[in-house]
């Protein structure tokens, strides 16, 4: 049986970057989720799935749900990549919403990604501008961390990716 694989679904590149860094740190294979075959993934002892957070959903989790019977006995982990700074309560809510049922016991780790309106699709860019306008009308003292980050980023490209976000996940993967 093969040691481990990092699967990822990346829309704008940050999740791919983390997946490649994680593969380098662990020696695991790294495969884009759309190229992954469940029967091949099932040959690994450890499966890590990385996906971006979009509208409070973690991209790629449908693969784990769809292939649960093949993967349930594996060591599993998820890392979610978002543009907002880490906020324990907000991330717990995202995990609770996404990792339900059979996925509830899978550990989930947060990695901060990036923000680049130039790379966004027209739909994403338009939705973010609308959201930013709505947030700008709020009292700054009442803003959630993600709302503050949205306003601060504005139309500028920001890259918050950093290897150290992976350290808790790497420690987990090294546990027996």
JSON list of C-alpha atoms in Angstrom, two decimals:
[
{"chain": "A", "resi": 1, "resn": "UNK", "atom": "CA", "xyz": [0.00, 0.00, 0.00]},
{"chain": "A", "resi": 2, "resn": "UNK", "atom": "CA", "xyz": [1.24, 3.50, -0.87]},
{"chain": "A", "resi": 3, "resn": "UNK", "atom": "CA", "xyz": [1.98, 5.93, 1.97]},
{"chain": "A", "resi": 4, "resn": "UNK", "atom": "CA", "xyz": [-0.07, 9.05, 1.22]},
{"chain": "A", "resi": 5, "resn": "UNK", "atom": "CA", "xyz": [-1.68, 11.34, -1.30]},
{"chain": "A", "resi": 6, "resn": "UNK", "atom": "CA", "xyz": [-2.65, 14.99, -1.27]},
{"chain": "A", "resi": 7, "resn": "UNK", "atom": "CA", "xyz": [-5.71, 15.73, -3.38]},
{"chain": "A", "resi": 8, "resn": "UNK", "atom": "CA", "xyz": [-6.64, 19.32, -4.07]},
{"chain": "A", "resi": 9, "resn": "UNK", "atom": "CA", "xyz": [-9.23, 21.47, -5.76]},
{"chain": "A", "resi": 10, "resn": "UNK", "atom": "CA", "xyz": [-7.91, 24.95, -6.43]},
{"chain": "A", "resi": 11, "resn": "UNK", "atom": "CA", "xyz": [-9.74, 27.78, -8.12]},
{"chain": "A", "resi": 12, "resn": "UNK", "atom": "CA", "xyz": [-7.14, 30.55, -7.96]},
{"chain": "A", "resi": 13, "resn": "UNK", "atom": "CA", "xyz": [-3.91, 28.76, -7.01]},
{"chain": "A", "resi": 14, "resn": "UNK", "atom": "CA", "xyz": [-3.46, 29.05, -3.23]},
{"chain": "A", "resi": 15, "resn": "UNK", "atom": "CA", "xyz": [-4.80, 25.57, -2.49]},
{"chain": "A", "resi": 16, "resn": "UNK", "atom": "CA", "xyz": [-2.57, 24.10, -5.20]},
{"chain": "A", "resi": 17, "resn": "UNK", "atom": "CA", "xyz": [0.43, 25.88, -3.66]},
{"chain": "A", "resi": 18, "resn": "UNK", "atom": "CA", "xyz": [-0.37, 24.43, -0.21]},
{"chain": "A", "resi": 19, "resn": "UNK", "atom": "CA", "xyz": [-0.94, 20.96, -1.68]},
{"chain": "A", "resi": 20, "resn": "UNK", "atom": "CA", "xyz": [2.45, 21.03, -3.39]},
{"chain": "A", "resi": 21, "resn": "UNK", "atom": "CA", "xyz": [4.16, 22.33, -0.24]},
{"chain": "A", "resi": 22, "resn": "UNK", "atom": "CA", "xyz": [2.49, 19.59, 1.82]},
{"chain": "A", "resi": 23, "resn": "UNK", "atom": "CA", "xyz": [3.56, 16.92, -0.67]},
{"chain": "A", "resi": 24, "resn": "UNK", "atom": "CA", "xyz": [7.13, 18.23, -0.42]},
{"chain": "A", "resi": 25, "resn": "UNK", "atom": "CA", "xyz": [7.06, 18.12, 3.38]},
{"chain": "A", "resi": 26, "resn": "UNK", "atom": "CA", "xyz": [5.56, 14.61, 3.58]},
{"chain": "A", "resi": 27, "resn": "UNK", "atom": "CA", "xyz": [6.77, 12.84, 0.45]},
{"chain": "A", "resi": 28, "resn": "UNK", "atom": "CA", "xyz": [3.13, 12.17, -0.48]},
{"chain": "A", "resi": 29, "resn": "UNK", "atom": "CA", "xyz": [1.93, 12.14, -4.07]},
{"chain": "A", "resi": 30, "resn": "UNK", "atom": "CA", "xyz": [0.01, 15.26, -5.12]},
{"chain": "A", "resi": 31, "resn": "UNK", "atom": "CA", "xyz": [-2.92, 15.07, -7.54]},
{"chain": "A", "resi": 32, "resn": "UNK", "atom": "CA", "xyz": [-5.50, 17.58, -8.67]},
{"chain": "A", "resi": 33, "resn": "UNK", "atom": "CA", "xyz": [-8.89, 16.26, -7.61]},
{"chain": "A", "resi": 34, "resn": "UNK", "atom": "CA", "xyz": [-10.41, 16.29, -11.09]},
{"chain": "A", "resi": 35, "resn": "UNK", "atom": "CA", "xyz": [-7.65, 13.89, -12.21]},
{"chain": "A", "resi": 36, "resn": "UNK", "atom": "CA", "xyz": [-8.07, 11.52, -9.24]},
{"chain": "A", "resi": 37, "resn": "UNK", "atom": "CA", "xyz": [-9.69, 8.12, -9.59]},
{"chain": "A", "resi": 38, "resn": "UNK", "atom": "CA", "xyz": [-11.27, 6.70, -6.43]},
{"chain": "A", "resi": 39, "resn": "UNK", "atom": "CA", "xyz": [-9.82, 3.22, -6.97]},
{"chain": "A", "resi": 40, "resn": "UNK", "atom": "CA", "xyz": [-6.30, 4.70, -7.19]},
{"chain": "A", "resi": 41, "resn": "UNK", "atom": "CA", "xyz": [-6.79, 6.91, -4.14]},
{"chain": "A", "resi": 42, "resn": "UNK", "atom": "CA", "xyz": [-7.95, 3.85, -2.20]},
{"chain": "A", "resi": 43, "resn": "UNK", "atom": "CA", "xyz": [-4.45, 2.37, -2.62]},
{"chain": "A", "resi": 44, "resn": "UNK", "atom": "CA", "xyz": [-3.03, 4.93, -0.16]},
{"chain": "A", "resi": 45, "resn": "UNK", "atom": "CA", "xyz": [-2.83, 4.66, 3.63]},
{"chain": "A", "resi": 46, "resn": "UNK", "atom": "CA", "xyz": [-3.37, 8.40, 4.12]},
{"chain": "A", "resi": 47, "resn": "UNK", "atom": "CA", "xyz": [-5.56, 10.75, 2.10]},
{"chain": "A", "resi": 48, "resn": "UNK", "atom": "CA", "xyz": [-5.44, 14.52, 2.54]},
{"chain": "A", "resi": 49, "resn": "UNK", "atom": "CA", "xyz": [-7.94, 16.69, 0.70]},
{"chain": "A", "resi": 50, "resn": "UNK", "atom": "CA", "xyz": [-7.41, 20.41, 0.22]},
{"chain": "A", "resi": 51, "resn": "UNK", "atom": "CA", "xyz": [-10.07, 22.80, -1.00]},
{"chain": "A", "resi": 52, "resn": "UNK", "atom": "CA", "xyz": [-10.83, 26.47, -1.02]},
{"chain": "A", "resi": 53, "resn": "UNK", "atom": "CA", "xyz": [-13.60, 27.95, 1.08]},
{"chain": "A", "resi": 54, "resn": "UNK", "atom": "CA", "xyz": [-16.24, 29.53, -1.12]},
{"chain": "A", "resi": 55, "resn": "UNK", "atom": "CA", "xyz": [-19.50, 30.85, 0.35]},
{"chain": "A", "resi": 56, "resn": "UNK", "atom": "CA", "xyz": [-18.77, 28.82, 3.53]},
{"chain": "A", "resi": 57, "resn": "UNK", "atom": "CA", "xyz": [-18.38, 25.58, 1.57]},
{"chain": "A", "resi": 58, "resn": "UNK", "atom": "CA", "xyz": [-15.13, 23.59, 1.30]},
{"chain": "A", "resi": 59, "resn": "UNK", "atom": "CA", "xyz": [-14.43, 22.65, -2.31]},
{"chain": "A", "resi": 60, "resn": "UNK", "atom": "CA", "xyz": [-13.84, 18.97, -3.04]},
{"chain": "A", "resi": 61, "resn": "UNK", "atom": "CA", "xyz": [-15.60, 17.35, -0.09]},
{"chain": "A", "resi": 62, "resn": "UNK", "atom": "CA", "xyz": [-18.07, 15.71, -2.44]},
{"chain": "A", "resi": 63, "resn": "UNK", "atom": "CA", "xyz": [-15.24, 13.36, -3.47]},
{"chain": "A", "resi": 64, "resn": "UNK", "atom": "CA", "xyz": [-14.92, 12.08, 0.11]},
{"chain": "A", "resi": 65, "resn": "UNK", "atom": "CA", "xyz": [-18.70, 11.69, 0.48]},
{"chain": "A", "resi": 66, "resn": "UNK", "atom": "CA", "xyz": [-19.07, 9.91, -2.85]},
{"chain": "A", "resi": 67, "resn": "UNK", "atom": "CA", "xyz": [-16.20, 7.51, -2.10]},
{"chain": "A", "resi": 68, "resn": "UNK", "atom": "CA", "xyz": [-16.71, 7.12, 1.64]},
{"chain": "A", "resi": 69, "resn": "UNK", "atom": "CA", "xyz": [-16.94, 3.31, 1.59]},
{"chain": "A", "resi": 70, "resn": "UNK", "atom": "CA", "xyz": [-13.55, 3.05, -0.12]},
{"chain": "A", "resi": 71, "resn": "UNK", "atom": "CA", "xyz": [-11.87, 5.66, 2.07]},
{"chain": "A", "resi": 72, "resn": "UNK", "atom": "CA", "xyz": [-13.42, 5.29, 5.51]},
{"chain": "A", "resi": 73, "resn": "UNK", "atom": "CA", "xyz": [-10.60, 3.11, 6.90]},
{"chain": "A", "resi": 74, "resn": "UNK", "atom": "CA", "xyz": [-7.86, 5.49, 5.73]},
{"chain": "A", "resi": 75, "resn": "UNK", "atom": "CA", "xyz": [-6.15, 8.16, 7.78]},
{"chain": "A", "resi": 76, "resn": "UNK", "atom": "CA", "xyz": [-8.00, 11.20, 6.46]},
{"chain": "A", "resi": 77, "resn": "UNK", "atom": "CA", "xyz": [-7.49, 14.94, 6.84]},
{"chain": "A", "resi": 78, "resn": "UNK", "atom": "CA", "xyz": [-8.82, 18.07, 5.19]},
{"chain": "A", "resi": 79, "resn": "UNK", "atom": "CA", "xyz": [-7.24, 21.47, 4.82]},
{"chain": "A", "resi": 80, "resn": "UNK", "atom": "CA", "xyz": [-9.38, 24.43, 3.85]},
{"chain": "A", "resi": 81, "resn": "UNK", "atom": "CA", "xyz": [-7.97, 27.57, 2.30]},
{"chain": "A", "resi": 82, "resn": "UNK", "atom": "CA", "xyz": [-9.63, 30.94, 2.78]},
{"chain": "A", "resi": 83, "resn": "UNK", "atom": "CA", "xyz": [-8.79, 34.58, 2.24]},
{"chain": "A", "resi": 84, "resn": "UNK", "atom": "CA", "xyz": [-9.84, 35.69, 5.72]},
{"chain": "A", "resi": 85, "resn": "UNK", "atom": "CA", "xyz": [-7.52, 35.64, 8.72]},
{"chain": "A", "resi": 86, "resn": "UNK", "atom": "CA", "xyz": [-8.02, 32.64, 10.97]},
{"chain": "A", "resi": 87, "resn": "UNK", "atom": "CA", "xyz": [-10.93, 33.00, 13.36]},
{"chain": "A", "resi": 88, "resn": "UNK", "atom": "CA", "xyz": [-11.59, 29.99, 15.58]},
{"chain": "A", "resi": 89, "resn": "UNK", "atom": "CA", "xyz": [-15.37, 30.43, 15.83]},
{"chain": "A", "resi": 90, "resn": "UNK", "atom": "CA", "xyz": [-15.83, 31.14, 12.12]},
{"chain": "A", "resi": 91, "resn": "UNK", "atom": "CA", "xyz": [-13.67, 28.17, 11.11]},
{"chain": "A", "resi": 92, "resn": "UNK", "atom": "CA", "xyz": [-15.48, 25.87, 13.56]},
{"chain": "A", "resi": 93, "resn": "UNK", "atom": "CA", "xyz": [-18.75, 26.92, 11.93]},
{"chain": "A", "resi": 94, "resn": "UNK", "atom": "CA", "xyz": [-17.39, 26.16, 8.43]},
{"chain": "A", "resi": 95, "resn": "UNK", "atom": "CA", "xyz": [-16.14, 22.76, 9.60]},
{"chain": "A", "resi": 96, "resn": "UNK", "atom": "CA", "xyz": [-19.42, 21.97, 11.35]},
{"chain": "A", "resi": 97, "resn": "UNK", "atom": "CA", "xyz": [-21.39, 22.88, 8.26]},
{"chain": "A", "resi": 98, "resn": "UNK", "atom": "CA", "xyz": [-19.20, 20.89, 5.86]},
{"chain": "A", "resi": 99, "resn": "UNK", "atom": "CA", "xyz": [-17.92, 17.92, 7.86]},
{"chain": "A", "resi": 100, "resn": "UNK", "atom": "CA", "xyz": [-21.20, 16.35, 8.94]},
{"chain": "A", "resi": 101, "resn": "UNK", "atom": "CA", "xyz": [-22.38, 12.78, 9.11]},
{"chain": "A", "resi": 102, "resn": "UNK", "atom": "CA", "xyz": [-19.71, 10.28, 8.18]},
{"chain": "A", "resi": 103, "resn": "UNK", "atom": "CA", "xyz": [-17.18, 13.10, 7.64]},
{"chain": "A", "resi": 104, "resn": "UNK", "atom": "CA", "xyz": [-17.65, 14.56, 11.14]},
{"chain": "A", "resi": 105, "resn": "UNK", "atom": "CA", "xyz": [-14.56, 12.89, 12.62]},
{"chain": "A", "resi": 106, "resn": "UNK", "atom": "CA", "xyz": [-12.14, 14.02, 9.90]},
{"chain": "A", "resi": 107, "resn": "UNK", "atom": "CA", "xyz": [-9.75, 16.65, 11.27]},
{"chain": "A", "resi": 108, "resn": "UNK", "atom": "CA", "xyz": [-9.77, 19.92, 9.36]},
{"chain": "A", "resi": 109, "resn": "UNK", "atom": "CA", "xyz": [-6.99, 22.50, 9.22]},
{"chain": "A", "resi": 110, "resn": "UNK", "atom": "CA", "xyz": [-7.00, 26.11, 8.07]},
{"chain": "A", "resi": 111, "resn": "UNK", "atom": "CA", "xyz": [-4.55, 27.75, 5.69]},
{"chain": "A", "resi": 112, "resn": "UNK", "atom": "CA", "xyz": [-4.86, 31.39, 4.71]},
{"chain": "A", "resi": 113, "resn": "UNK", "atom": "CA", "xyz": [-4.76, 31.89, 0.97]},
{"chain": "A", "resi": 114, "resn": "UNK", "atom": "CA", "xyz": [-4.80, 34.93, -1.21]},
{"chain": "A", "resi": 115, "resn": "UNK", "atom": "CA", "xyz": [-6.95, 37.53, -2.84]},
{"chain": "A", "resi": 116, "resn": "UNK", "atom": "CA", "xyz": [-6.56, 38.72, -6.40]},
{"chain": "A", "resi": 117, "resn": "UNK", "atom": "CA", "xyz": [-9.55, 40.30, -8.12]},
{"chain": "A", "resi": 118, "resn": "UNK", "atom": "CA", "xyz": [-7.67, 40.17, -11.45]},
{"chain": "A", "resi": 119, "resn": "UNK", "atom": "CA", "xyz": [-7.64, 36.35, -11.31]},
{"chain": "A", "resi": 120, "resn": "UNK", "atom": "CA", "xyz": [-11.29, 36.04, -10.27]},
{"chain": "A", "resi": 121, "resn": "UNK", "atom": "CA", "xyz": [-14.04, 35.09, -12.64]},
{"chain": "A", "resi": 122, "resn": "UNK", "atom": "CA", "xyz": [-16.40, 37.91, -13.57]},
{"chain": "A", "resi": 123, "resn": "UNK", "atom": "CA", "xyz": [-19.11, 36.37, -11.39]},
{"chain": "A", "resi": 124, "resn": "UNK", "atom": "CA", "xyz": [-16.83, 36.05, -8.34]},
{"chain": "A", "resi": 125, "resn": "UNK", "atom": "CA", "xyz": [-15.43, 39.55, -8.81]},
{"chain": "A", "resi": 126, "resn": "UNK", "atom": "CA", "xyz": [-18.94, 41.03, -9.11]},
{"chain": "A", "resi": 127, "resn": "UNK", "atom": "CA", "xyz": [-20.22, 39.17, -6.05]},
{"chain": "A", "resi": 128, "resn": "UNK", "atom": "CA", "xyz": [-17.22, 40.27, -4.00]},
{"chain": "A", "resi": 129, "resn": "UNK", "atom": "CA", "xyz": [-17.69, 43.91, -5.02]},
{"chain": "A", "resi": 130, "resn": "UNK", "atom": "CA", "xyz": [-21.35, 43.75, -4.01]},
{"chain": "A", "resi": 131, "resn": "UNK", "atom": "CA", "xyz": [-20.43, 42.14, -0.70]},
{"chain": "A", "resi": 132, "resn": "UNK", "atom": "CA", "xyz": [-17.72, 44.73, -0.06]},
{"chain": "A", "resi": 133, "resn": "UNK", "atom": "CA", "xyz": [-20.21, 47.56, -0.67]},
{"chain": "A", "resi": 134, "resn": "UNK", "atom": "CA", "xyz": [-22.66, 46.00, 1.80]},
{"chain": "A", "resi": 135, "resn": "UNK", "atom": "CA", "xyz": [-19.94, 45.50, 4.41]},
{"chain": "A", "resi": 136, "resn": "UNK", "atom": "CA", "xyz": [-18.69, 49.09, 3.96]},
{"chain": "A", "resi": 137, "resn": "UNK", "atom": "CA", "xyz": [-22.08, 50.35, 5.17]},
{"chain": "A", "resi": 138, "resn": "UNK", "atom": "CA", "xyz": [-21.67, 48.61, 8.54]},
{"chain": "A", "resi": 139, "resn": "UNK", "atom": "CA", "xyz": [-20.22, 50.10, 11.68]},
{"chain": "A", "resi": 140, "resn": "UNK", "atom": "CA", "xyz": [-16.48, 49.20, 11.55]},
{"chain": "A", "resi": 141, "resn": "UNK", "atom": "CA", "xyz": [-16.58, 48.19, 15.22]},
{"chain": "A", "resi": 142, "resn": "UNK", "atom": "CA", "xyz": [-19.08, 45.42, 14.44]},
{"chain": "A", "resi": 143, "resn": "UNK", "atom": "CA", "xyz": [-17.22, 43.81, 11.52]},
{"chain": "A", "resi": 144, "resn": "UNK", "atom": "CA", "xyz": [-16.30, 40.14, 11.60]},
{"chain": "A", "resi": 145, "resn": "UNK", "atom": "CA", "xyz": [-12.62, 39.31, 10.86]},
{"chain": "A", "resi": 146, "resn": "UNK", "atom": "CA", "xyz": [-13.45, 38.18, 7.32]},
{"chain": "A", "resi": 147, "resn": "UNK", "atom": "CA", "xyz": [-15.35, 41.42, 6.68]},
{"chain": "A", "resi": 148, "resn": "UNK", "atom": "CA", "xyz": [-12.39, 43.50, 7.87]},
{"chain": "A", "resi": 149, "resn": "UNK", "atom": "CA", "xyz": [-10.07, 41.49, 5.61]},
{"chain": "A", "resi": 150, "resn": "UNK", "atom": "CA", "xyz": [-12.42, 41.98, 2.65]},
{"chain": "A", "resi": 151, "resn": "UNK", "atom": "CA", "xyz": [-12.42, 45.76, 3.15]},
{"chain": "A", "resi": 152, "resn": "UNK", "atom": "CA", "xyz": [-8.65, 45.92, 3.71]},
{"chain": "A", "resi": 153, "resn": "UNK", "atom": "CA", "xyz": [-7.85, 43.89, 0.59]},
{"chain": "A", "resi": 154, "resn": "UNK", "atom": "CA", "xyz": [-10.05, 45.99, -1.68]},
{"chain": "A", "resi": 155, "resn": "UNK", "atom": "CA", "xyz": [-8.94, 45.69, -5.29]},
{"chain": "A", "resi": 156, "resn": "UNK", "atom": "CA", "xyz": [-5.32, 44.91, -4.42]},
{"chain": "A", "resi": 157, "resn": "UNK", "atom": "CA", "xyz": [-3.75, 41.49, -4.88]},
{"chain": "A", "resi": 158, "resn": "UNK", "atom": "CA", "xyz": [-2.73, 39.92, -1.57]},
{"chain": "A", "resi": 159, "resn": "UNK", "atom": "CA", "xyz": [-0.90, 36.66, -0.91]},
{"chain": "A", "resi": 160, "resn": "UNK", "atom": "CA", "xyz": [-1.05, 35.43, 2.68]},
{"chain": "A", "resi": 161, "resn": "UNK", "atom": "CA", "xyz": [0.13, 31.89, 1.97]},
{"chain": "A", "resi": 162, "resn": "UNK", "atom": "CA", "xyz": [2.81, 30.67, 4.35]},
{"chain": "A", "resi": 163, "resn": "UNK", "atom": "CA", "xyz": [4.37, 27.28, 5.03]},
{"chain": "A", "resi": 164, "resn": "UNK", "atom": "CA", "xyz": [3.74, 27.59, 8.77]},
{"chain": "A", "resi": 165, "resn": "UNK", "atom": "CA", "xyz": [-0.04, 27.19, 8.23]},
{"chain": "A", "resi": 166, "resn": "UNK", "atom": "CA", "xyz": [0.73, 23.57, 7.30]},
{"chain": "A", "resi": 167, "resn": "UNK", "atom": "CA", "xyz": [2.64, 22.74, 10.50]},
{"chain": "A", "resi": 168, "resn": "UNK", "atom": "CA", "xyz": [-0.38, 21.52, 12.55]},
{"chain": "A", "resi": 169, "resn": "UNK", "atom": "CA", "xyz": [-1.42, 19.28, 9.65]},
{"chain": "A", "resi": 170, "resn": "UNK", "atom": "CA", "xyz": [2.11, 17.93, 9.20]},
{"chain": "A", "resi": 171, "resn": "UNK", "atom": "CA", "xyz": [2.26, 17.13, 12.95]},
{"chain": "A", "resi": 172, "resn": "UNK", "atom": "CA", "xyz": [-1.07, 15.30, 12.68]},
{"chain": "A", "resi": 173, "resn": "UNK", "atom": "CA", "xyz": [0.14, 13.29, 9.69]},
{"chain": "A", "resi": 174, "resn": "UNK", "atom": "CA", "xyz": [3.30, 12.23, 11.55]},
{"chain": "A", "resi": 175, "resn": "UNK", "atom": "CA", "xyz": [1.25, 10.76, 14.40]},
{"chain": "A", "resi": 176, "resn": "UNK", "atom": "CA", "xyz": [0.91, 7.01, 14.27]}
]
